[in-house]
Amino acid sequence: MSGNTAIKAEHLRKSYGPLEAVKDVSFSVRRNEIFGIVGPNGAGKTTSIECLEGLRKPDQGLIRVLGLDPQKSRRALNARIGVQLQDSNIASQIRVWEALDMYASFYRNPVDYEELLEKLHLYPSRSSFYSRLSGGQKQRLFIALALINDPEIVFFDELTTGLDPQARRTIWELVRQVNRQDKTVVLTTHFMEEAERLCDRVLIMDHGQIVALDSPENLIKELGAEHKIIFSVKGNFQTQWFSGLPSLKDISIFRDRVTISGMNERLLAEVVNLLTARSIRYFDLRTQQPNLEDVFLRLTGKEIRN
């Protein structure tokens, strides 16, 4: 295991009776990166994470986290990793400072939780009961509890589920701050925008297997998805005017709304130049770039899973 590797999993397998949840999965996580694991329900991502954390024992395979076997060296590993709690793990009538004080007592060298309260903007709520906190405040408390032992690796699981867009972006910035403190972050999420915005690399799982692993930028680039230009027009407009554009793949019009798609980044310049040359009045022009959600849907399908 190289000095730049924080986590290594090789040929990981885990079954529950006849259900093979994880099927021969191998990957590594680099130190100080934000590593995302995404996939539909039942893809095997939660089982994989729990094996890394030492909460589940794999049926087969090798796992090393900071050079340690999570099963054989669980106590030593627990002192060096932080794991985000779920809502059901916190007593409703415990105060914020009491929760931090209690969790600090579990470790030999905890950080000053008063400083965590300040950094995570929780100090004004330090005496509030957990049940009185907003969704965003609860998630910030979960982050604080995961950081109380000053871990080298932090595991966040669906950290922003149920939050409004403003609170979600606040949590994103906190995750970036955690990573800037030379900590490795392993993140599972259902939000593809979250993975695209935060992660250095993303592992996509489906049916217990890895279907893709790369940076969001490379995954999007390899998809080869179409770029779209959407705008409205007034007056006479004929789609055949655009038939000679080198980058054009398709053009459609519904009422006054025109959608043009193509596989080349030069498409926008070609369309605007033609609109200008023909003195076509257009407005509300916007571009739609391929994103990680397009990659996810292409690789895992669009059906809803329970």
PDB file of C-alpha atoms in Angstrom:
ATOM      1  CA  MET A   1       0.000   0.000   0.000  1.00  0.00           C
ATOM      2  CA  SER A   2       1.687   3.204  -1.191  1.00  0.00           C
ATOM      3  CA  GLY A   3       2.116   6.273   0.994  1.00  0.00           C
ATOM      4  CA  ASN A   4      -0.354   8.179  -1.182  1.00  0.00           C
ATOM      5  CA  THR A   5      -3.101   5.574  -0.721  1.00  0.00           C
ATOM      6  CA  ALA A   6      -5.599   6.037   2.117  1.00  0.00           C
ATOM      7  CA  ILE A   7      -7.912   3.120   1.283  1.00  0.00           C
ATOM      8  CA  LYS A   8      -7.445  -0.018  -0.755  1.00  0.00           C
ATOM      9  CA  ALA A   9     -10.127  -2.625  -1.503  1.00  0.00           C
ATOM     10  CA  GLU A  10      -9.336  -5.676  -3.617  1.00  0.00           C
ATOM     11  CA  HIS A  11     -11.838  -8.275  -4.865  1.00  0.00           C
ATOM     12  CA  LEU A  12     -14.391  -7.323  -2.226  1.00  0.00           C
ATOM     13  CA  ARG A  13     -17.456  -9.593  -1.988  1.00  0.00           C
ATOM     14  CA  LYS A  14     -20.401  -9.545   0.421  1.00  0.00           C
ATOM     15  CA  SER A  15     -23.649 -11.535   0.303  1.00  0.00           C
ATOM     16  CA  TYR A  16     -26.797 -11.625   2.393  1.00  0.00           C
ATOM     17  CA  GLY A  17     -28.166 -15.097   1.883  1.00  0.00           C
ATOM     18  CA  PRO A  18     -28.800 -15.533  -1.843  1.00  0.00           C
ATOM     19  CA  LEU A  19     -28.332 -11.793  -2.512  1.00  0.00           C
ATOM     20  CA  GLU A  20     -24.811 -10.881  -3.619  1.00  0.00           C
ATOM     21  CA  ALA A  21     -24.672  -7.213  -2.615  1.00  0.00           C
ATOM     22  CA  VAL A  22     -21.045  -6.599  -3.589  1.00  0.00           C
ATOM     23  CA  LYS A  23     -19.441  -8.575  -6.428  1.00  0.00           C
ATOM     24  CA  ASP A  24     -15.659  -8.568  -6.779  1.00  0.00           C
ATOM     25  CA  VAL A  25     -15.137  -4.817  -6.240  1.00  0.00           C
ATOM     26  CA  SER A  26     -11.636  -3.310  -6.316  1.00  0.00           C
ATOM     27  CA  PHE A  27     -10.666   0.366  -5.939  1.00  0.00           C
ATOM     28  CA  SER A  28      -8.378   2.697  -4.028  1.00  0.00           C
ATOM     29  CA  VAL A  29      -8.785   6.133  -2.479  1.00  0.00           C
ATOM     30  CA  ARG A  30      -5.918   8.617  -2.516  1.00  0.00           C
ATOM     31  CA  ARG A  31      -4.936  10.608   0.514  1.00  0.00           C
ATOM     32  CA  ASN A  32      -6.491  14.084   0.786  1.00  0.00           C
ATOM     33  CA  GLU A  33      -8.990  13.593  -2.044  1.00  0.00           C
ATOM     34  CA  ILE A  34     -12.769  13.813  -1.942  1.00  0.00           C
ATOM     35  CA  PHE A  35     -13.887  10.434  -3.229  1.00  0.00           C
ATOM     36  CA  GLY A  36     -17.533   9.939  -4.166  1.00  0.00           C
ATOM     37  CA  ILE A  37     -19.485   6.685  -4.315  1.00  0.00           C
ATOM     38  CA  VAL A  38     -22.834   6.876  -6.110  1.00  0.00           C
ATOM     39  CA  GLY A  39     -25.365   4.383  -7.379  1.00  0.00           C
ATOM     40  CA  PRO A  40     -29.065   3.504  -7.421  1.00  0.00           C
ATOM     41  CA  ASN A  41     -30.761   1.952  -4.395  1.00  0.00           C
ATOM     42  CA  GLY A  42     -29.417  -1.554  -3.912  1.00  0.00           C
ATOM     43  CA  ALA A  43     -26.233  -0.871  -5.871  1.00  0.00           C
ATOM     44  CA  GLY A  44     -23.995  -2.024  -3.010  1.00  0.00           C
ATOM     45  CA  LYS A  45     -22.474   1.308  -2.027  1.00  0.00           C
ATOM     46  CA  THR A  46     -23.630   1.273   1.615  1.00  0.00           C
ATOM     47  CA  THR A  47     -22.406  -2.289   2.131  1.00  0.00           C
ATOM     48  CA  SER A  48     -19.045  -1.371   0.622  1.00  0.00           C
ATOM     49  CA  ILE A  49     -18.691   1.651   2.908  1.00  0.00           C
ATOM     50  CA  GLU A  50     -19.643  -0.370   5.989  1.00  0.00           C
ATOM     51  CA  CYS A  51     -16.950  -2.920   5.120  1.00  0.00           C
ATOM     52  CA  LEU A  52     -14.393  -0.099   4.886  1.00  0.00           C
ATOM     53  CA  GLU A  53     -15.492   1.263   8.264  1.00  0.00           C
ATOM     54  CA  GLY A  54     -15.270  -2.173   9.877  1.00  0.00           C
ATOM     55  CA  LEU A  55     -19.003  -2.356  10.554  1.00  0.00           C
ATOM     56  CA  ARG A  56     -19.417  -5.378   8.267  1.00  0.00           C
ATOM     57  CA  LYS A  57     -17.081  -8.242   7.548  1.00  0.00           C
ATOM     58  CA  PRO A  58     -16.662  -9.010   3.836  1.00  0.00           C
ATOM     59  CA  ASP A  59     -17.061 -12.594   2.696  1.00  0.00           C
ATOM     60  CA  GLN A  60     -13.956 -12.291   0.537  1.00  0.00           C
ATOM     61  CA  GLY A  61     -11.370  -9.715  -0.374  1.00  0.00           C
ATOM     62  CA  LEU A  62      -8.699  -7.525   1.135  1.00  0.00           C
ATOM     63  CA  ILE A  63      -9.342  -4.132   2.725  1.00  0.00           C
ATOM     64  CA  ARG A  64      -6.755  -1.752   4.103  1.00  0.00           C
ATOM     65  CA  VAL A  65      -7.691   1.628   5.553  1.00  0.00           C
ATOM     66  CA  LEU A  66      -4.658   3.718   6.521  1.00  0.00           C
ATOM     67  CA  GLY A  67      -2.740   0.468   6.249  1.00  0.00           C
ATOM     68  CA  LEU A  68      -4.980  -1.278   8.804  1.00  0.00           C
ATOM     69  CA  ASP A  69      -7.356  -4.222   8.488  1.00  0.00           C
ATOM     70  CA  PRO A  70     -10.761  -2.840   9.629  1.00  0.00           C
ATOM     71  CA  GLN A  71     -11.674  -6.176  11.235  1.00  0.00           C
ATOM     72  CA  LYS A  72      -8.396  -7.001  12.979  1.00  0.00           C
ATOM     73  CA  SER A  73      -7.475  -3.454  14.005  1.00  0.00           C
ATOM     74  CA  ARG A  74     -10.863  -1.876  14.543  1.00  0.00           C
ATOM     75  CA  ARG A  75     -10.034   0.000  17.744  1.00  0.00           C
ATOM     76  CA  ALA A  76      -6.877   1.506  16.257  1.00  0.00           C
ATOM     77  CA  LEU A  77      -8.747   2.421  13.096  1.00  0.00           C
ATOM     78  CA  ASN A  78     -11.669   4.020  14.937  1.00  0.00           C
ATOM     79  CA  ALA A  79      -9.237   6.479  16.485  1.00  0.00           C
ATOM     80  CA  ARG A  80      -8.148   7.628  13.012  1.00  0.00           C
ATOM     81  CA  ILE A  81     -11.426   7.805  11.083  1.00  0.00           C
ATOM     82  CA  GLY A  82     -14.591   9.838  11.493  1.00  0.00           C
ATOM     83  CA  VAL A  83     -18.020   8.509  10.595  1.00  0.00           C
ATOM     84  CA  GLN A  84     -21.095  10.661  10.137  1.00  0.00           C
ATOM     85  CA  LEU A  85     -23.958   9.648  12.394  1.00  0.00           C
ATOM     86  CA  GLN A  86     -27.542   9.227  11.278  1.00  0.00           C
ATOM     87  CA  ASP A  87     -30.484  11.108  12.782  1.00  0.00           C
ATOM     88  CA  SER A  88     -31.684   8.111  14.809  1.00  0.00           C
ATOM     89  CA  ASN A  89     -28.335   7.899  16.684  1.00  0.00           C
ATOM     90  CA  ILE A  90     -28.846  11.170  18.569  1.00  0.00           C
ATOM     91  CA  ALA A  91     -31.101  11.492  21.627  1.00  0.00           C
ATOM     92  CA  SER A  92     -33.701  14.197  21.038  1.00  0.00           C
ATOM     93  CA  GLN A  93     -33.203  15.859  24.461  1.00  0.00           C
ATOM     94  CA  ILE A  94     -29.419  16.032  24.425  1.00  0.00           C
ATOM     95  CA  ARG A  95     -27.933  19.506  24.075  1.00  0.00           C
ATOM     96  CA  VAL A  96     -25.434  20.280  21.319  1.00  0.00           C
ATOM     97  CA  TRP A  97     -22.498  20.794  23.688  1.00  0.00           C
ATOM     98  CA  GLU A  98     -23.439  17.675  25.656  1.00  0.00           C
ATOM     99  CA  ALA A  99     -23.333  15.522  22.524  1.00  0.00           C
ATOM    100  CA  LEU A 100     -19.885  16.863  21.624  1.00  0.00           C
ATOM    101  CA  ASP A 101     -18.623  16.502  25.194  1.00  0.00           C
ATOM    102  CA  MET A 102     -19.835  12.908  25.358  1.00  0.00           C
ATOM    103  CA  TYR A 103     -18.256  11.919  22.032  1.00  0.00           C
ATOM    104  CA  ALA A 104     -15.012  13.681  22.952  1.00  0.00           C
ATOM    105  CA  SER A 105     -14.798  11.434  26.002  1.00  0.00           C
ATOM    106  CA  PHE A 106     -14.532   8.383  23.731  1.00  0.00           C
ATOM    107  CA  TYR A 107     -11.112   9.435  22.394  1.00  0.00           C
ATOM    108  CA  ARG A 108      -7.669   9.861  23.925  1.00  0.00           C
ATOM    109  CA  ASN A 109      -6.837  13.112  22.118  1.00  0.00           C
ATOM    110  CA  PRO A 110     -10.046  14.849  21.008  1.00  0.00           C
ATOM    111  CA  VAL A 111     -10.023  18.303  19.490  1.00  0.00           C
ATOM    112  CA  ASP A 112     -11.445  21.299  21.333  1.00  0.00           C
ATOM    113  CA  TYR A 113     -15.144  21.033  20.564  1.00  0.00           C
ATOM    114  CA  GLU A 114     -15.636  24.711  21.391  1.00  0.00           C
ATOM    115  CA  GLU A 115     -13.492  25.480  18.342  1.00  0.00           C
ATOM    116  CA  LEU A 116     -15.583  23.076  16.243  1.00  0.00           C
ATOM    117  CA  LEU A 117     -18.726  24.881  17.363  1.00  0.00           C
ATOM    118  CA  GLU A 118     -17.219  28.163  16.174  1.00  0.00           C
ATOM    119  CA  LYS A 119     -15.956  26.798  12.839  1.00  0.00           C
ATOM    120  CA  LEU A 120     -19.284  25.121  12.035  1.00  0.00           C
ATOM    121  CA  HIS A 121     -21.370  28.144  13.098  1.00  0.00           C
ATOM    122  CA  LEU A 122     -23.035  26.170  15.885  1.00  0.00           C
ATOM    123  CA  TYR A 123     -21.862  28.185  18.862  1.00  0.00           C
ATOM    124  CA  PRO A 124     -25.106  30.189  19.187  1.00  0.00           C
ATOM    125  CA  SER A 125     -26.958  26.848  19.361  1.00  0.00           C
ATOM    126  CA  ARG A 126     -24.544  25.114  21.760  1.00  0.00           C
ATOM    127  CA  SER A 127     -27.195  24.844  24.509  1.00  0.00           C
ATOM    128  CA  SER A 128     -30.099  23.934  22.218  1.00  0.00           C
ATOM    129  CA  PHE A 129     -31.692  20.515  22.369  1.00  0.00           C
ATOM    130  CA  TYR A 130     -30.999  18.336  19.348  1.00  0.00           C
ATOM    131  CA  SER A 131     -34.732  18.141  18.609  1.00  0.00           C
ATOM    132  CA  ARG A 132     -34.877  21.945  18.256  1.00  0.00           C
ATOM    133  CA  LEU A 133     -32.195  22.146  15.566  1.00  0.00           C
ATOM    134  CA  SER A 134     -32.986  22.805  11.915  1.00  0.00           C
ATOM    135  CA  GLY A 135     -32.010  20.251   9.279  1.00  0.00           C
ATOM    136  CA  GLY A 136     -28.891  22.200   8.367  1.00  0.00           C
ATOM    137  CA  GLN A 137     -27.864  22.582  12.015  1.00  0.00           C
ATOM    138  CA  LYS A 138     -28.259  18.842  12.590  1.00  0.00           C
ATOM    139  CA  GLN A 139     -26.030  18.074   9.631  1.00  0.00           C
ATOM    140  CA  ARG A 140     -23.407  20.519  10.907  1.00  0.00           C
ATOM    141  CA  LEU A 141     -23.554  18.756  14.271  1.00  0.00           C
ATOM    142  CA  PHE A 142     -23.011  15.414  12.502  1.00  0.00           C
ATOM    143  CA  ILE A 143     -19.937  16.892  10.834  1.00  0.00           C
ATOM    144  CA  ALA A 144     -18.654  18.148  14.203  1.00  0.00           C
ATOM    145  CA  LEU A 145     -19.128  14.718  15.805  1.00  0.00           C
ATOM    146  CA  ALA A 146     -17.299  13.072  12.893  1.00  0.00           C
ATOM    147  CA  LEU A 147     -14.370  15.461  13.403  1.00  0.00           C
ATOM    148  CA  ILE A 148     -14.143  15.302  17.204  1.00  0.00           C
ATOM    149  CA  ASN A 149     -11.197  12.860  17.107  1.00  0.00           C
ATOM    150  CA  ASP A 150      -9.321  14.831  14.402  1.00  0.00           C
ATOM    151  CA  PRO A 151      -9.573  11.923  11.932  1.00  0.00           C
ATOM    152  CA  GLU A 152      -7.433  11.341   8.862  1.00  0.00           C
ATOM    153  CA  ILE A 153     -10.398   9.979   6.881  1.00  0.00           C
ATOM    154  CA  VAL A 154     -14.017  11.148   7.193  1.00  0.00           C
ATOM    155  CA  PHE A 155     -16.985   9.144   5.864  1.00  0.00           C
ATOM    156  CA  PHE A 156     -20.101  11.143   4.942  1.00  0.00           C
ATOM    157  CA  ASP A 157     -23.248   9.253   3.939  1.00  0.00           C
ATOM    158  CA  GLU A 158     -26.076  11.179   2.218  1.00  0.00           C
ATOM    159  CA  LEU A 159     -25.044  14.277   4.145  1.00  0.00           C
ATOM    160  CA  THR A 160     -27.423  16.737   2.449  1.00  0.00           C
ATOM    161  CA  THR A 161     -30.541  14.613   1.980  1.00  0.00           C
ATOM    162  CA  GLY A 162     -33.634  16.595   2.961  1.00  0.00           C
ATOM    163  CA  LEU A 163     -31.913  19.987   3.002  1.00  0.00           C
ATOM    164  CA  ASP A 164     -33.009  23.029   1.048  1.00  0.00           C
ATOM    165  CA  PRO A 165     -30.653  24.307  -1.693  1.00  0.00           C
ATOM    166  CA  GLN A 166     -29.133  27.032   0.491  1.00  0.00           C
ATOM    167  CA  ALA A 167     -28.372  24.658   3.366  1.00  0.00           C
ATOM    168  CA  ARG A 168     -27.014  22.084   0.906  1.00  0.00           C
ATOM    169  CA  ARG A 169     -24.492  24.561  -0.492  1.00  0.00           C
ATOM    170  CA  THR A 170     -23.455  25.556   3.014  1.00  0.00           C
ATOM    171  CA  ILE A 171     -22.717  21.906   3.796  1.00  0.00           C
ATOM    172  CA  TRP A 172     -20.763  21.584   0.523  1.00  0.00           C
ATOM    173  CA  GLU A 173     -18.465  24.402   1.584  1.00  0.00           C
ATOM    174  CA  LEU A 174     -17.977  22.773   4.987  1.00  0.00           C
ATOM    175  CA  VAL A 175     -16.968  19.519   3.279  1.00  0.00           C
ATOM    176  CA  ARG A 176     -14.424  21.457   1.209  1.00  0.00           C
ATOM    177  CA  GLN A 177     -13.086  23.052   4.402  1.00  0.00           C
ATOM    178  CA  VAL A 178     -12.700  19.610   5.988  1.00  0.00           C
ATOM    179  CA  ASN A 179     -10.789  18.397   2.934  1.00  0.00           C
ATOM    180  CA  ARG A 180      -8.510  21.465   2.997  1.00  0.00           C
ATOM    181  CA  GLN A 181      -7.399  20.390   6.475  1.00  0.00           C
ATOM    182  CA  ASP A 182      -5.470  17.502   4.845  1.00  0.00           C
ATOM    183  CA  LYS A 183      -8.290  15.040   5.460  1.00  0.00           C
ATOM    184  CA  THR A 184      -9.500  12.392   3.049  1.00  0.00           C
ATOM    185  CA  VAL A 185     -13.270  12.497   2.485  1.00  0.00           C
ATOM    186  CA  VAL A 186     -15.340   9.532   1.302  1.00  0.00           C
ATOM    187  CA  LEU A 187     -18.803  10.695   0.302  1.00  0.00           C
ATOM    188  CA  THR A 188     -21.908   8.755  -0.722  1.00  0.00           C
ATOM    189  CA  THR A 189     -24.730  10.772  -2.250  1.00  0.00           C
ATOM    190  CA  HIS A 190     -27.840  10.563  -4.400  1.00  0.00           C
ATOM    191  CA  PHE A 191     -27.250  14.075  -5.746  1.00  0.00           C
ATOM    192  CA  MET A 192     -25.211  13.971  -8.938  1.00  0.00           C
ATOM    193  CA  GLU A 193     -24.645  17.740  -8.803  1.00  0.00           C
ATOM    194  CA  GLU A 194     -23.152  17.261  -5.336  1.00  0.00           C
ATOM    195  CA  ALA A 195     -20.743  14.596  -6.572  1.00  0.00           C
ATOM    196  CA  GLU A 196     -19.834  16.690  -9.612  1.00  0.00           C
ATOM    197  CA  ARG A 197     -19.200  19.836  -7.557  1.00  0.00           C
ATOM    198  CA  LEU A 198     -17.277  18.226  -4.688  1.00  0.00           C
ATOM    199  CA  CYS A 199     -15.501  15.063  -5.757  1.00  0.00           C
ATOM    200  CA  ASP A 200     -12.043  14.639  -7.231  1.00  0.00           C
ATOM    201  CA  ARG A 201     -13.101  11.180  -8.418  1.00  0.00           C
ATOM    202  CA  VAL A 202     -16.423   9.366  -8.517  1.00  0.00           C
ATOM    203  CA  LEU A 203     -17.076   5.621  -8.354  1.00  0.00           C
ATOM    204  CA  ILE A 204     -20.418   4.595  -9.874  1.00  0.00           C
ATOM    205  CA  MET A 205     -21.824   1.272  -8.672  1.00  0.00           C
ATOM    206  CA  ASP A 206     -24.721  -0.760 -10.022  1.00  0.00           C
ATOM    207  CA  HIS A 207     -25.895  -4.262  -9.114  1.00  0.00           C
ATOM    208  CA  GLY A 208     -22.953  -4.703  -6.746  1.00  0.00           C
ATOM    209  CA  GLN A 209     -20.296  -3.883  -9.327  1.00  0.00           C
ATOM    210  CA  ILE A 210     -18.233  -0.881 -10.407  1.00  0.00           C
ATOM    211  CA  VAL A 211     -19.426   0.476 -13.737  1.00  0.00           C
ATOM    212  CA  ALA A 212     -17.229   3.595 -13.838  1.00  0.00           C
ATOM    213  CA  LEU A 213     -14.463   5.283 -11.856  1.00  0.00           C
ATOM    214  CA  ASP A 214     -12.824   8.564 -12.838  1.00  0.00           C
ATOM    215  CA  SER A 215     -12.959  12.312 -12.292  1.00  0.00           C
ATOM    216  CA  PRO A 216     -16.357  13.901 -13.011  1.00  0.00           C
ATOM    217  CA  GLU A 217     -14.775  15.816 -15.901  1.00  0.00           C
ATOM    218  CA  ASN A 218     -13.436  12.667 -17.564  1.00  0.00           C
ATOM    219  CA  LEU A 219     -16.657  10.715 -17.020  1.00  0.00           C
ATOM    220  CA  ILE A 220     -18.646  13.494 -18.700  1.00  0.00           C
ATOM    221  CA  LYS A 221     -16.147  13.784 -21.531  1.00  0.00           C
ATOM    222  CA  GLU A 222     -16.171  10.022 -22.173  1.00  0.00           C
ATOM    223  CA  LEU A 223     -19.972  10.031 -22.299  1.00  0.00           C
ATOM    224  CA  GLY A 224     -19.895  11.877 -25.611  1.00  0.00           C
ATOM    225  CA  ALA A 225     -23.222  13.518 -24.784  1.00  0.00           C
ATOM    226  CA  GLU A 226     -24.771  16.286 -26.846  1.00  0.00           C
ATOM    227  CA  HIS A 227     -24.435  19.994 -26.161  1.00  0.00           C
ATOM    228  CA  LYS A 228     -27.743  21.845 -26.471  1.00  0.00           C
ATOM    229  CA  ILE A 229     -28.558  25.454 -27.291  1.00  0.00           C
ATOM    230  CA  ILE A 230     -32.054  26.652 -26.470  1.00  0.00           C
ATOM    231  CA  PHE A 231     -33.551  30.010 -27.406  1.00  0.00           C
ATOM    232  CA  SER A 232     -36.797  31.717 -28.413  1.00  0.00           C
ATOM    233  CA  VAL A 233     -37.421  33.499 -31.701  1.00  0.00           C
ATOM    234  CA  LYS A 234     -39.853  36.053 -33.094  1.00  0.00           C
ATOM    235  CA  GLY A 235     -41.081  36.180 -36.626  1.00  0.00           C
ATOM    236  CA  ASN A 236     -40.237  33.901 -39.516  1.00  0.00           C
ATOM    237  CA  PHE A 237     -37.922  31.004 -38.658  1.00  0.00           C
ATOM    238  CA  GLN A 238     -36.991  27.977 -40.760  1.00  0.00           C
ATOM    239  CA  THR A 239     -35.024  25.030 -39.409  1.00  0.00           C
ATOM    240  CA  GLN A 240     -33.446  24.342 -42.809  1.00  0.00           C
ATOM    241  CA  TRP A 241     -31.377  27.507 -42.427  1.00  0.00           C
ATOM    242  CA  PHE A 242     -29.206  25.547 -39.958  1.00  0.00           C
ATOM    243  CA  SER A 243     -28.843  22.353 -41.981  1.00  0.00           C
ATOM    244  CA  GLY A 244     -25.317  23.228 -43.107  1.00  0.00           C
ATOM    245  CA  LEU A 245     -23.816  23.790 -39.662  1.00  0.00           C
ATOM    246  CA  PRO A 246     -20.813  21.463 -39.226  1.00  0.00           C
ATOM    247  CA  SER A 247     -21.584  20.665 -35.563  1.00  0.00           C
ATOM    248  CA  LEU A 248     -25.356  20.222 -35.924  1.00  0.00           C
ATOM    249  CA  LYS A 249     -26.918  16.907 -34.944  1.00  0.00           C
ATOM    250  CA  ASP A 250     -30.568  17.810 -34.456  1.00  0.00           C
ATOM    251  CA  ILE A 251     -32.870  20.834 -34.430  1.00  0.00           C
ATOM    252  CA  SER A 252     -36.467  21.119 -33.280  1.00  0.00           C
ATOM    253  CA  ILE A 253     -38.945  23.912 -32.680  1.00  0.00           C
ATOM    254  CA  PHE A 254     -42.013  23.986 -30.449  1.00  0.00           C
ATOM    255  CA  ARG A 255     -44.054  27.172 -30.726  1.00  0.00           C
ATOM    256  CA  ASP A 256     -41.343  29.850 -30.496  1.00  0.00           C
ATOM    257  CA  ARG A 257     -38.793  27.705 -28.629  1.00  0.00           C
ATOM    258  CA  VAL A 258     -35.869  26.319 -30.638  1.00  0.00           C
ATOM    259  CA  THR A 259     -33.606  23.499 -29.424  1.00  0.00           C
ATOM    260  CA  ILE A 260     -30.392  22.760 -31.314  1.00  0.00           C
ATOM    261  CA  SER A 261     -28.089  19.900 -30.332  1.00  0.00           C
ATOM    262  CA  GLY A 262     -24.644  18.869 -31.480  1.00  0.00           C
ATOM    263  CA  MET A 263     -21.519  17.022 -30.426  1.00  0.00           C
ATOM    264  CA  ASN A 264     -19.044  19.873 -30.726  1.00  0.00           C
ATOM    265  CA  GLU A 265     -18.254  22.721 -28.338  1.00  0.00           C
ATOM    266  CA  ARG A 266     -18.089  25.083 -31.348  1.00  0.00           C
ATOM    267  CA  LEU A 267     -21.836  24.675 -31.809  1.00  0.00           C
ATOM    268  CA  LEU A 268     -22.670  27.822 -29.825  1.00  0.00           C
ATOM    269  CA  ALA A 269     -20.447  30.061 -31.951  1.00  0.00           C
ATOM    270  CA  GLU A 270     -21.821  28.551 -35.160  1.00  0.00           C
ATOM    271  CA  VAL A 271     -25.436  29.090 -34.104  1.00  0.00           C
ATOM    272  CA  VAL A 272     -24.924  32.676 -32.890  1.00  0.00           C
ATOM    273  CA  ASN A 273     -23.021  33.588 -36.045  1.00  0.00           C
ATOM    274  CA  LEU A 274     -25.817  32.246 -38.243  1.00  0.00           C
ATOM    275  CA  LEU A 275     -28.530  33.992 -36.218  1.00  0.00           C
ATOM    276  CA  THR A 276     -26.635  37.257 -36.534  1.00  0.00           C
ATOM    277  CA  ALA A 277     -25.950  36.831 -40.250  1.00  0.00           C
ATOM    278  CA  ARG A 278     -29.651  36.264 -40.957  1.00  0.00           C
ATOM    279  CA  SER A 279     -30.757  39.071 -38.609  1.00  0.00           C
ATOM    280  CA  ILE A 280     -32.950  36.603 -36.678  1.00  0.00           C
ATOM    281  CA  ARG A 281     -34.406  38.111 -33.521  1.00  0.00           C
ATOM    282  CA  TYR A 282     -33.749  35.718 -30.636  1.00  0.00           C
ATOM    283  CA  PHE A 283     -33.901  35.955 -26.851  1.00  0.00           C
ATOM    284  CA  ASP A 284     -33.541  33.837 -23.677  1.00  0.00           C
ATOM    285  CA  LEU A 285     -30.627  31.940 -25.199  1.00  0.00           C
ATOM    286  CA  ARG A 286     -29.030  29.394 -22.892  1.00  0.00           C
ATOM    287  CA  THR A 287     -26.746  26.414 -23.217  1.00  0.00           C
ATOM    288  CA  GLN A 288     -27.214  22.993 -21.655  1.00  0.00           C
ATOM    289  CA  GLN A 289     -24.013  21.056 -21.093  1.00  0.00           C
ATOM    290  CA  PRO A 290     -23.807  17.314 -20.386  1.00  0.00           C
ATOM    291  CA  ASN A 291     -23.277  16.592 -16.682  1.00  0.00           C
ATOM    292  CA  LEU A 292     -22.658  13.749 -14.265  1.00  0.00           C
ATOM    293  CA  GLU A 293     -26.375  12.986 -14.043  1.00  0.00           C
ATOM    294  CA  ASP A 294     -26.351  12.209 -17.774  1.00  0.00           C
ATOM    295  CA  VAL A 295     -23.451   9.808 -17.163  1.00  0.00           C
ATOM    296  CA  PHE A 296     -25.249   8.202 -14.232  1.00  0.00           C
ATOM    297  CA  LEU A 297     -28.468   7.646 -16.172  1.00  0.00           C
ATOM    298  CA  ARG A 298     -26.617   6.303 -19.198  1.00  0.00           C
ATOM    299  CA  LEU A 299     -24.743   3.755 -17.077  1.00  0.00           C
ATOM    300  CA  THR A 300     -27.426   2.690 -14.599  1.00  0.00           C
ATOM    301  CA  GLY A 301     -30.686   3.211 -16.480  1.00  0.00           C
ATOM    302  CA  LYS A 302     -33.637   5.465 -15.762  1.00  0.00           C
ATOM    303  CA  GLU A 303     -35.984   3.092 -13.987  1.00  0.00           C
ATOM    304  CA  ILE A 304     -36.919   3.775 -10.363  1.00  0.00           C
ATOM    305  CA  ARG A 305     -35.708   1.178  -7.879  1.00  0.00           C
ATOM    306  CA  ASN A 306     -37.028   0.419  -4.429  1.00  0.00           C
TER     307      ASN A 306
END
